[in-house]
């Protein structure tokens, strides 16, 4: 079935969002920029806040961001509906003393960030992006655009590669090239500084990653496919942003919250990760402003929901044996409800029923995901937020292929369907 014009427009907007978000810091800033453009008020954690019913707000903490819309009739016990996602993606991070190389080549010294599919990063134009802490106290974003490449060794010099497979050494074989010349006279930080209108000598610290420079693209029969870097998990962050923009200010219903955390790919343990206090800090200030005492806040939490959205696995036609023999979600048939007996996902019976209700209200089809027992699944922010706050949580997402590749594959209709369900979720 052909995808709708709305879904194609939405995919193009997602491509813009991903292109503007090469690092988690960019993703958090772009989310805040879009929400501010839609009328949200930017708040800063070190300042006093005035949160009112009928108001919409957004806060950035490092590479994480939380935006929320308070309905006009909000009271001390109004529940929250929290759409959770993460801003970071697996890849590489720039090391200290990053300018290396030899034999006429300039290279960048990088660490592996999270669990990327290393081979997928070969032979692509890559950008260097993140944040720079400057001597004058400013923290600025930097993005060089296409600058680097990790060239694969030619088949003539590696005759066995197509029979023996390719296993990259994580240190020796993952250091990308970014130019030609004398290492002693080069400085990759100068490239970053230039992109931020600063000078290399001003840089006192940096958090900089490498990202695929190519733009997302729609293709395939009936425009079914969307390929892009960082769909894990910018597809979810974007779905939440669009749903929150579209939601406007409600007269009644829950407090609609988008919580986009950093560091999920590392286990979420940081001050801007889902295991940290960011969401709890925001909820505390919101309910304080609504006049909630601690039991009223617990009342509100007891009727609140978190929809934890992250990508999941579509069945792969070449590797069907890796999937559950019966439950086999596929691209284009709707967002997935993720289920795991060992609480790698927080979904339970009550959450499943709630999810199906939000999907029905949005007129969106849904599929289930469960792992093959011999192939344990990963986890995500859902169980962490449920454990921290005691808020009922459902793990969902879109099915993709090539998870953790530099360029992942999603279904155009699923992307749009996810934001439609996020919309009915925010409406309550
Ligand atoms: Zn993820």
Tab-separated table of C-alpha atoms and ligand atoms in Angstrom:
chain	number	residue	atom	x	y	z
A	1	UNK	CA	0.000	0.000	0.000
A	2	UNK	CA	1.470	3.413	-0.940
A	3	UNK	CA	2.461	5.626	1.961
A	4	UNK	CA	0.422	8.786	2.454
A	5	UNK	CA	1.587	12.267	1.375
A	6	UNK	CA	1.518	13.216	5.089
A	7	UNK	CA	3.929	10.388	5.891
A	8	UNK	CA	6.317	11.494	3.106
A	9	UNK	CA	6.257	15.107	4.346
A	10	UNK	CA	6.878	13.820	7.843
A	11	UNK	CA	9.866	11.704	6.688
A	12	UNK	CA	11.375	14.763	5.014
A	13	UNK	CA	11.000	16.716	8.255
A	14	UNK	CA	12.676	13.847	10.129
A	15	UNK	CA	15.578	13.992	7.648
A	16	UNK	CA	15.943	17.710	8.504
A	17	UNK	CA	15.820	16.942	12.223
A	18	UNK	CA	18.485	14.217	11.987
A	19	UNK	CA	20.713	16.440	9.821
A	20	UNK	CA	20.457	19.150	12.496
A	21	UNK	CA	21.278	16.609	15.236
A	22	UNK	CA	24.691	15.018	14.588
A	23	UNK	CA	25.347	14.809	18.373
A	24	UNK	CA	23.132	14.478	21.450
A	25	UNK	CA	23.929	18.136	22.267
A	26	UNK	CA	22.660	19.192	18.855
A	27	UNK	CA	19.564	16.992	19.239
A	28	UNK	CA	18.712	18.570	22.601
A	29	UNK	CA	19.293	22.083	21.218
A	30	UNK	CA	17.289	21.404	18.051
A	31	UNK	CA	14.400	19.994	20.098
A	32	UNK	CA	14.368	23.120	22.268
A	33	UNK	CA	14.689	25.397	19.232
A	34	UNK	CA	11.693	23.769	17.550
A	35	UNK	CA	9.565	23.858	20.688
A	36	UNK	CA	10.465	27.505	21.290
A	37	UNK	CA	9.475	28.282	17.702
A	38	UNK	CA	6.128	26.614	18.459
A	39	UNK	CA	5.603	28.905	21.458
A	40	UNK	CA	7.240	27.019	24.336
A	41	UNK	CA	9.064	29.114	26.930
A	42	UNK	CA	12.731	28.241	27.484
A	43	UNK	CA	13.569	27.758	31.175
A	44	UNK	CA	17.008	27.432	32.790
A	45	UNK	CA	17.563	25.139	35.754
A	46	UNK	CA	19.698	27.624	37.706
A	47	UNK	CA	16.862	30.189	37.704
A	48	UNK	CA	13.511	30.425	39.502
A	49	UNK	CA	10.536	29.287	37.408
A	50	UNK	CA	6.961	30.445	37.126
A	51	UNK	CA	5.019	27.493	35.808
A	52	UNK	CA	1.322	28.153	35.176
A	53	UNK	CA	-1.618	26.090	33.957
A	54	UNK	CA	-1.905	26.702	30.226
A	55	UNK	CA	1.876	27.224	29.895
A	56	UNK	CA	4.383	25.332	27.740
A	57	UNK	CA	8.058	25.040	28.691
A	58	UNK	CA	11.338	23.452	27.652
A	59	UNK	CA	14.609	22.856	29.516
A	60	UNK	CA	17.958	21.589	28.184
A	61	UNK	CA	20.441	19.802	30.449
A	62	UNK	CA	23.634	18.993	28.517
A	63	UNK	CA	22.610	16.493	25.807
A	64	UNK	CA	19.119	15.928	27.229
A	65	UNK	CA	15.960	17.967	27.016
A	66	UNK	CA	12.495	17.960	28.556
A	67	UNK	CA	9.548	19.889	27.121
A	68	UNK	CA	6.040	19.968	28.555
A	69	UNK	CA	2.604	21.456	28.120
A	70	UNK	CA	0.409	22.089	31.174
A	71	UNK	CA	-3.346	21.917	30.498
A	72	UNK	CA	-5.388	24.973	31.467
A	73	UNK	CA	-7.272	23.147	34.233
A	74	UNK	CA	-4.159	21.489	35.780
A	75	UNK	CA	-4.234	20.900	39.534
A	76	UNK	CA	-1.983	19.321	42.164
A	77	UNK	CA	-3.101	15.810	41.203
A	78	UNK	CA	-3.183	16.094	37.397
A	79	UNK	CA	-1.328	13.069	35.964
A	80	UNK	CA	1.583	13.345	33.563
A	81	UNK	CA	1.888	11.522	30.245
A	82	UNK	CA	5.617	11.269	29.545
A	83	UNK	CA	6.914	10.306	26.107
A	84	UNK	CA	10.502	9.106	26.701
A	85	UNK	CA	13.273	8.771	24.111
A	86	UNK	CA	17.038	9.195	23.829
A	87	UNK	CA	19.224	11.676	21.984
A	88	UNK	CA	22.479	9.698	21.715
A	89	UNK	CA	23.446	7.093	19.114
A	90	UNK	CA	26.297	4.573	18.980
A	91	UNK	CA	29.441	5.645	17.149
A	92	UNK	CA	32.764	7.212	18.042
A	93	UNK	CA	33.904	9.992	20.350
A	94	UNK	CA	36.962	12.196	19.957
A	95	UNK	CA	39.819	11.402	22.381
A	96	UNK	CA	42.111	13.917	24.104
A	97	UNK	CA	45.128	14.891	21.960
A	98	UNK	CA	43.009	13.975	18.939
A	99	UNK	CA	45.268	14.988	16.052
A	100	UNK	CA	47.209	11.914	14.927
A	101	UNK	CA	48.321	10.291	11.689
A	102	UNK	CA	51.439	9.513	9.679
A	103	UNK	CA	52.750	8.640	6.217
A	104	UNK	CA	51.251	11.845	4.859
A	105	UNK	CA	47.791	11.304	6.390
A	106	UNK	CA	46.029	13.276	9.090
A	107	UNK	CA	43.880	11.134	11.379
A	108	UNK	CA	41.564	11.644	14.341
A	109	UNK	CA	41.995	9.701	17.586
A	110	UNK	CA	38.620	8.274	18.595
A	111	UNK	CA	37.076	6.009	21.227
A	112	UNK	CA	34.180	3.685	20.498
A	113	UNK	CA	30.903	5.109	21.920
A	114	UNK	CA	28.344	2.427	22.824
A	115	UNK	CA	27.948	-0.578	20.531
A	116	UNK	CA	28.132	0.502	16.880
A	117	UNK	CA	28.209	-2.008	14.003
A	118	UNK	CA	31.830	-1.102	13.298
A	119	UNK	CA	31.926	-2.262	9.667
A	120	UNK	CA	28.994	-0.018	8.744
A	121	UNK	CA	31.129	3.052	9.447
A	122	UNK	CA	33.582	2.226	6.667
A	123	UNK	CA	33.684	4.257	3.460
A	124	UNK	CA	31.249	7.010	4.418
A	125	UNK	CA	31.708	10.731	4.676
A	126	UNK	CA	31.621	11.580	8.362
A	127	UNK	CA	31.118	14.783	10.302
A	128	UNK	CA	32.699	15.840	13.572
A	129	UNK	CA	30.147	17.408	15.900
A	130	UNK	CA	29.445	18.198	19.528
A	131	UNK	CA	30.005	20.917	22.085
A	132	UNK	CA	33.040	23.011	22.964
A	133	UNK	CA	33.625	24.592	26.370
A	134	UNK	CA	35.505	27.856	25.746
A	135	UNK	CA	37.886	29.920	27.860
A	136	UNK	CA	35.320	32.746	28.181
A	137	UNK	CA	32.856	30.363	29.853
A	138	UNK	CA	30.614	29.836	26.850
A	139	UNK	CA	29.583	26.360	25.706
A	140	UNK	CA	28.986	26.324	21.946
A	141	UNK	CA	27.923	23.726	19.413
A	142	UNK	CA	30.285	22.780	16.610
A	143	UNK	CA	29.683	20.759	13.439
A	144	UNK	CA	32.352	20.546	10.751
A	145	UNK	CA	30.176	18.958	8.070
A	146	UNK	CA	31.715	16.102	6.036
A	147	UNK	CA	35.378	15.970	7.103
A	148	UNK	CA	36.422	12.398	7.864
A	149	UNK	CA	36.346	8.889	6.442
A	150	UNK	CA	37.268	5.412	7.630
A	151	UNK	CA	38.589	3.797	4.422
A	152	UNK	CA	38.316	0.001	4.170
A	153	UNK	CA	41.388	-1.948	3.114
A	154	UNK	CA	41.139	-2.926	-0.594
A	155	UNK	CA	40.148	-6.521	-1.354
A	156	UNK	CA	43.472	-7.018	-3.185
A	157	UNK	CA	45.295	-6.434	0.096
A	158	UNK	CA	42.868	-8.564	2.137
A	159	UNK	CA	42.129	-11.552	-0.144
A	160	UNK	CA	40.301	-13.570	2.497
A	161	UNK	CA	37.882	-10.857	3.577
A	162	UNK	CA	34.852	-12.164	1.690
A	163	UNK	CA	35.323	-15.672	3.084
A	164	UNK	CA	36.652	-15.007	6.564
A	165	UNK	CA	34.607	-11.927	7.431
A	166	UNK	CA	35.928	-8.592	8.612
A	167	UNK	CA	36.702	-8.015	12.270
A	168	UNK	CA	38.029	-4.504	12.883
A	169	UNK	CA	40.519	-3.881	15.673
A	170	UNK	CA	38.756	-1.270	17.817
A	171	UNK	CA	41.918	0.783	18.283
A	172	UNK	CA	44.205	0.301	15.299
A	173	UNK	CA	41.572	0.075	12.572
A	174	UNK	CA	38.985	2.681	13.612
A	175	UNK	CA	40.968	5.931	13.403
A	176	UNK	CA	39.499	7.980	10.514
A	177	UNK	CA	41.453	10.157	8.080
A	178	UNK	CA	40.543	13.826	7.715
A	179	UNK	CA	43.254	15.334	5.543
A	180	UNK	CA	46.748	15.192	4.119
A	181	UNK	CA	49.882	16.804	5.469
A	182	UNK	CA	52.225	17.006	8.403
A	183	UNK	CA	50.669	15.975	11.746
A	184	UNK	CA	52.946	18.397	13.611
A	185	UNK	CA	51.407	21.320	11.738
A	186	UNK	CA	47.771	20.182	11.873
A	187	UNK	CA	45.087	20.577	14.550
A	188	UNK	CA	41.702	18.942	14.175
A	189	UNK	CA	40.367	21.137	17.000
A	190	UNK	CA	40.938	24.125	14.708
A	191	UNK	CA	38.424	22.589	12.272
A	192	UNK	CA	35.873	22.320	15.086
A	193	UNK	CA	36.628	25.812	16.380
A	194	UNK	CA	36.232	27.325	12.921
A	195	UNK	CA	32.774	25.770	12.545
A	196	UNK	CA	31.797	27.479	15.821
A	197	UNK	CA	33.411	30.862	15.079
A	198	UNK	CA	35.963	30.289	17.836
A	199	UNK	CA	39.678	29.639	17.828
A	200	UNK	CA	41.351	26.356	18.802
A	201	UNK	CA	43.304	28.034	21.603
A	202	UNK	CA	39.972	28.998	23.243
A	203	UNK	CA	38.866	25.362	23.622
A	204	UNK	CA	39.170	24.205	27.253
A	205	UNK	CA	37.117	21.039	26.867
A	206	UNK	CA	34.998	19.189	24.346
A	207	UNK	CA	32.411	16.427	23.933
A	208	UNK	CA	32.606	15.610	20.249
A	209	UNK	CA	31.348	12.603	18.304
A	210	UNK	CA	31.588	11.357	14.737
A	211	UNK	CA	28.350	11.079	12.772
A	212	UNK	CA	27.302	9.992	9.287
A	213	UNK	CA	27.127	13.126	7.126
A	214	UNK	CA	24.597	11.796	4.607
A	215	UNK	CA	21.004	13.007	4.645
A	216	UNK	CA	18.121	10.582	5.254
A	217	UNK	CA	16.339	9.341	2.129
A	218	UNK	CA	13.022	7.772	1.084
A	219	UNK	CA	13.212	4.940	-1.472
A	220	UNK	CA	11.911	1.462	-2.360
A	221	UNK	CA	8.684	0.251	-3.957
A	222	UNK	CA	5.827	2.622	-3.070
A	223	UNK	CA	8.329	4.762	-1.117
A	224	UNK	CA	8.154	2.258	1.739
A	225	UNK	CA	11.694	2.764	3.112
A	226	UNK	CA	13.500	5.529	4.984
A	227	UNK	CA	17.252	5.153	5.543
A	228	UNK	CA	19.203	7.470	7.820
A	229	UNK	CA	21.848	7.640	10.490
A	230	UNK	CA	20.764	7.918	14.140
A	231	UNK	CA	17.190	6.655	13.699
A	232	UNK	CA	18.034	5.040	17.071
A	233	UNK	CA	16.674	7.031	18.680
A	234	UNK	CA	16.126	10.364	16.908
A	235	UNK	CA	13.087	8.799	15.184
A	236	UNK	CA	11.446	8.736	18.629
A	237	UNK	CA	12.702	12.156	19.755
A	238	UNK	CA	11.340	13.672	16.543
A	239	UNK	CA	7.991	11.866	16.947
A	240	UNK	CA	7.689	13.355	20.427
A	241	UNK	CA	8.648	16.854	19.274
A	242	UNK	CA	6.104	16.853	16.440
A	243	UNK	CA	3.350	15.440	18.669
A	244	UNK	CA	4.054	18.070	21.327
A	245	UNK	CA	4.095	20.876	18.726
A	246	UNK	CA	0.761	19.660	17.332
A	247	UNK	CA	-0.816	19.202	20.777
A	248	UNK	CA	-0.986	22.940	21.484
A	249	UNK	CA	-2.359	23.878	24.908
A	250	UNK	CA	-5.103	21.531	26.091
A	251	UNK	CA	-8.034	22.704	28.216
A	252	UNK	CA	-7.887	19.501	30.220
A	253	UNK	CA	-6.164	16.107	30.284
A	254	UNK	CA	-2.686	15.125	31.464
A	255	UNK	CA	0.489	17.229	31.536
A	256	UNK	CA	2.095	16.279	28.194
A	257	UNK	CA	5.857	15.758	28.589
A	258	UNK	CA	8.618	14.869	26.138
A	259	UNK	CA	11.717	13.570	27.963
A	260	UNK	CA	14.706	13.016	25.665
A	261	UNK	CA	17.642	11.614	27.640
A	262	UNK	CA	21.339	11.274	26.783
A	263	UNK	CA	23.663	8.284	27.347
A	264	UNK	CA	21.119	5.484	26.746
A	265	UNK	CA	23.692	3.664	24.621
A	266	UNK	CA	25.999	3.538	27.670
A	267	UNK	CA	23.359	2.402	30.156
A	268	UNK	CA	21.763	5.773	31.058
A	269	UNK	CA	23.881	6.390	34.177
A	270	UNK	CA	24.637	10.115	34.078
A	271	UNK	CA	23.110	13.411	35.199
A	272	UNK	CA	21.433	13.739	31.800
A	273	UNK	CA	20.632	10.018	31.411
A	274	UNK	CA	17.357	8.268	32.239
A	275	UNK	CA	18.886	6.784	35.409
A	276	UNK	CA	19.809	10.280	36.621
A	277	UNK	CA	17.539	12.801	38.351
A	278	UNK	CA	16.615	15.030	35.379
A	279	UNK	CA	12.992	13.946	34.904
A	280	UNK	CA	12.387	13.731	38.654
A	281	UNK	CA	13.822	17.250	39.074
A	282	UNK	CA	11.482	18.637	36.418
A	283	UNK	CA	8.417	16.805	37.725
A	284	UNK	CA	9.241	18.047	41.230
A	285	UNK	CA	9.311	21.669	40.106
A	286	UNK	CA	6.163	21.310	37.992
A	287	UNK	CA	4.131	19.758	40.816
A	288	UNK	CA	5.532	22.259	43.349
A	289	UNK	CA	4.256	25.026	41.078
A	290	UNK	CA	0.842	23.354	40.945
A	291	UNK	CA	0.792	23.416	44.743
A	292	UNK	CA	1.122	19.642	45.207
A	293	UNK	CA	2.221	18.317	48.595
A	294	UNK	CA	4.116	15.029	48.632
A	295	UNK	CA	1.018	12.850	48.869
A	296	UNK	CA	-0.711	14.733	46.082
A	297	UNK	CA	2.397	14.270	43.945
A	298	UNK	CA	2.273	10.531	44.650
A	299	UNK	CA	-1.416	10.559	43.702
A	300	UNK	CA	-0.519	12.222	40.417
A	301	UNK	CA	2.335	9.751	39.764
A	302	UNK	CA	0.029	6.801	40.484
A	303	UNK	CA	-2.216	7.803	37.585
A	304	UNK	CA	0.620	8.909	35.250
A	305	UNK	CA	2.110	7.036	32.295
A	306	UNK	CA	5.474	6.856	30.578
A	307	UNK	CA	5.586	5.743	26.960
A	308	UNK	CA	9.230	4.761	26.477
A	309	UNK	CA	9.947	4.872	22.754
A	310	UNK	CA	13.048	3.336	21.205
A	311	UNK	CA	13.708	1.390	18.027
A	312	UNK	CA	13.198	-2.386	17.889
A	313	UNK	CA	14.021	-5.163	15.436
A	314	UNK	CA	11.973	-5.861	12.328
A	315	UNK	CA	12.223	-9.459	11.116
A	316	UNK	CA	15.167	-9.714	8.683
A	317	UNK	CA	14.338	-11.850	5.630
A	318	UNK	CA	17.875	-13.252	5.420
A	319	UNK	CA	18.087	-14.129	9.111
A	320	UNK	CA	14.553	-15.120	10.111
A	321	UNK	CA	15.993	-17.757	12.495
A	322	UNK	CA	17.330	-14.957	14.727
A	323	UNK	CA	13.769	-13.845	15.504
A	324	UNK	CA	10.878	-15.383	17.387
A	325	UNK	CA	9.353	-18.036	15.116
A	326	UNK	CA	5.835	-16.556	15.395
A	327	UNK	CA	6.041	-12.912	16.496
A	328	UNK	CA	7.743	-11.209	13.557
A	329	UNK	CA	7.142	-7.468	13.193
A	330	UNK	CA	7.982	-5.991	9.810
A	331	UNK	CA	8.511	-2.478	8.473
A	332	UNK	CA	5.349	-0.686	7.395
A	333	UNK	CA	2.874	-2.541	9.614
A	334	UNK	CA	2.901	-0.102	12.517
A	335	UNK	CA	4.833	0.783	15.675
A	336	UNK	CA	5.751	-2.094	17.985
A	337	UNK	CA	4.837	-2.973	21.550
A	338	UNK	CA	7.952	-4.483	23.157
A	339	UNK	CA	7.530	-7.392	25.543
A	340	UNK	CA	10.148	-9.232	27.594
A	341	UNK	CA	9.626	-11.735	30.427
A	342	UNK	CA	12.787	-10.549	32.197
A	343	UNK	CA	11.751	-6.872	32.329
A	344	UNK	CA	14.275	-5.746	29.737
A	345	UNK	CA	11.136	-3.919	28.640
A	346	UNK	CA	8.686	-2.505	31.178
A	347	UNK	CA	5.524	-3.453	29.234
A	348	UNK	CA	2.938	-5.452	31.214
A	349	UNK	CA	-0.701	-6.422	30.719
A	350	UNK	CA	-2.082	-3.067	31.862
A	351	UNK	CA	0.444	-1.180	29.741
A	352	UNK	CA	-0.348	-3.331	26.695
A	353	UNK	CA	-4.028	-2.496	27.038
A	354	UNK	CA	-3.305	1.217	27.410
A	355	UNK	CA	-1.019	1.207	24.342
A	356	UNK	CA	-3.683	-0.507	22.228
A	357	UNK	CA	-6.156	2.149	23.358
A	358	UNK	CA	-3.869	5.005	22.251
A	359	UNK	CA	-3.242	3.227	18.916
A	360	UNK	CA	-6.999	2.704	18.378
A	361	UNK	CA	-7.674	6.362	19.143
A	362	UNK	CA	-5.070	7.348	16.529
A	363	UNK	CA	-6.385	4.719	14.054
A	364	UNK	CA	-2.884	3.222	13.905
A	365	UNK	CA	-2.106	-0.501	13.571
A	366	UNK	CA	0.398	-1.973	16.024
A	367	UNK	CA	2.632	-5.063	16.143
A	368	UNK	CA	4.300	-6.941	18.974
A	369	UNK	CA	7.986	-7.652	19.501
A	370	UNK	CA	9.448	-10.444	21.594
A	371	UNK	CA	12.926	-11.995	21.319
A	372	UNK	CA	13.961	-15.460	20.242
A	373	UNK	CA	14.918	-17.167	23.538
A	374	UNK	CA	18.438	-17.802	22.253
A	375	UNK	CA	18.965	-14.187	21.182
A	376	UNK	CA	18.391	-11.936	24.219
A	377	UNK	CA	17.275	-8.396	23.452
A	378	UNK	CA	18.815	-5.141	24.610
A	379	UNK	CA	17.111	-2.845	27.096
A	380	UNK	CA	16.152	0.823	27.039
A	381	UNK	CA	15.003	3.726	29.196
A	382	UNK	CA	11.577	2.276	30.054
A	383	UNK	CA	12.505	-0.089	32.900
A	384	UNK	CA	14.861	2.586	34.314
A	385	UNK	CA	12.229	5.338	34.507
A	386	UNK	CA	9.658	2.885	35.869
A	387	UNK	CA	12.104	1.824	38.597
A	388	UNK	CA	13.131	5.382	39.474
A	389	UNK	CA	9.719	7.037	39.595
A	390	UNK	CA	7.241	4.194	40.013
A	391	UNK	CA	5.284	5.535	37.051
A	392	UNK	CA	3.555	2.917	34.875
A	393	UNK	CA	5.670	2.457	31.756
A	394	UNK	CA	5.162	0.841	28.350
A	395	UNK	CA	8.075	0.128	25.992
A	396	UNK	CA	7.280	0.789	22.358
A	397	UNK	CA	8.999	2.039	19.207
A	398	UNK	CA	9.303	1.555	15.482
A	399	UNK	CA	10.700	-1.606	13.872
A	400	UNK	CA	13.979	-1.093	12.015
A	401	UNK	CA	16.726	-3.123	10.353
A	402	UNK	CA	20.474	-2.563	10.746
A	403	UNK	CA	20.164	-1.303	14.334
A	404	UNK	CA	23.381	0.496	15.407
A	405	UNK	CA	24.571	0.752	11.801
A	406	UNK	CA	25.819	4.160	10.682
A	407	UNK	CA	22.713	4.170	8.459
A	408	UNK	CA	19.633	2.351	9.692
A	409	UNK	CA	16.456	1.357	7.827
A	410	UNK	CA	12.887	2.206	8.891
A	411	UNK	CA	9.418	2.174	7.317
A	412	UNK	CA	8.063	5.575	6.231
A	413	UNK	CA	4.510	4.857	7.455
A	414	UNK	CA	5.699	3.594	10.883
A	415	UNK	CA	7.580	6.846	11.548
A	416	UNK	CA	4.461	8.920	10.941
A	417	UNK	CA	2.236	6.470	12.822
A	418	UNK	CA	4.477	6.783	15.901
A	419	UNK	CA	3.925	10.537	16.151
A	420	UNK	CA	0.177	10.034	15.654
A	421	UNK	CA	0.050	7.633	18.627
A	422	UNK	CA	2.223	10.040	20.641
A	423	UNK	CA	-0.485	12.619	19.922
A	424	UNK	CA	-3.331	10.526	21.331
A	425	UNK	CA	-1.086	9.588	24.282
A	426	UNK	CA	-0.479	13.287	25.065
A	427	UNK	CA	-4.222	13.982	24.750
A	428	UNK	CA	-4.848	11.365	27.428
B	1	LIG	ZN1	18.024	3.181	21.295
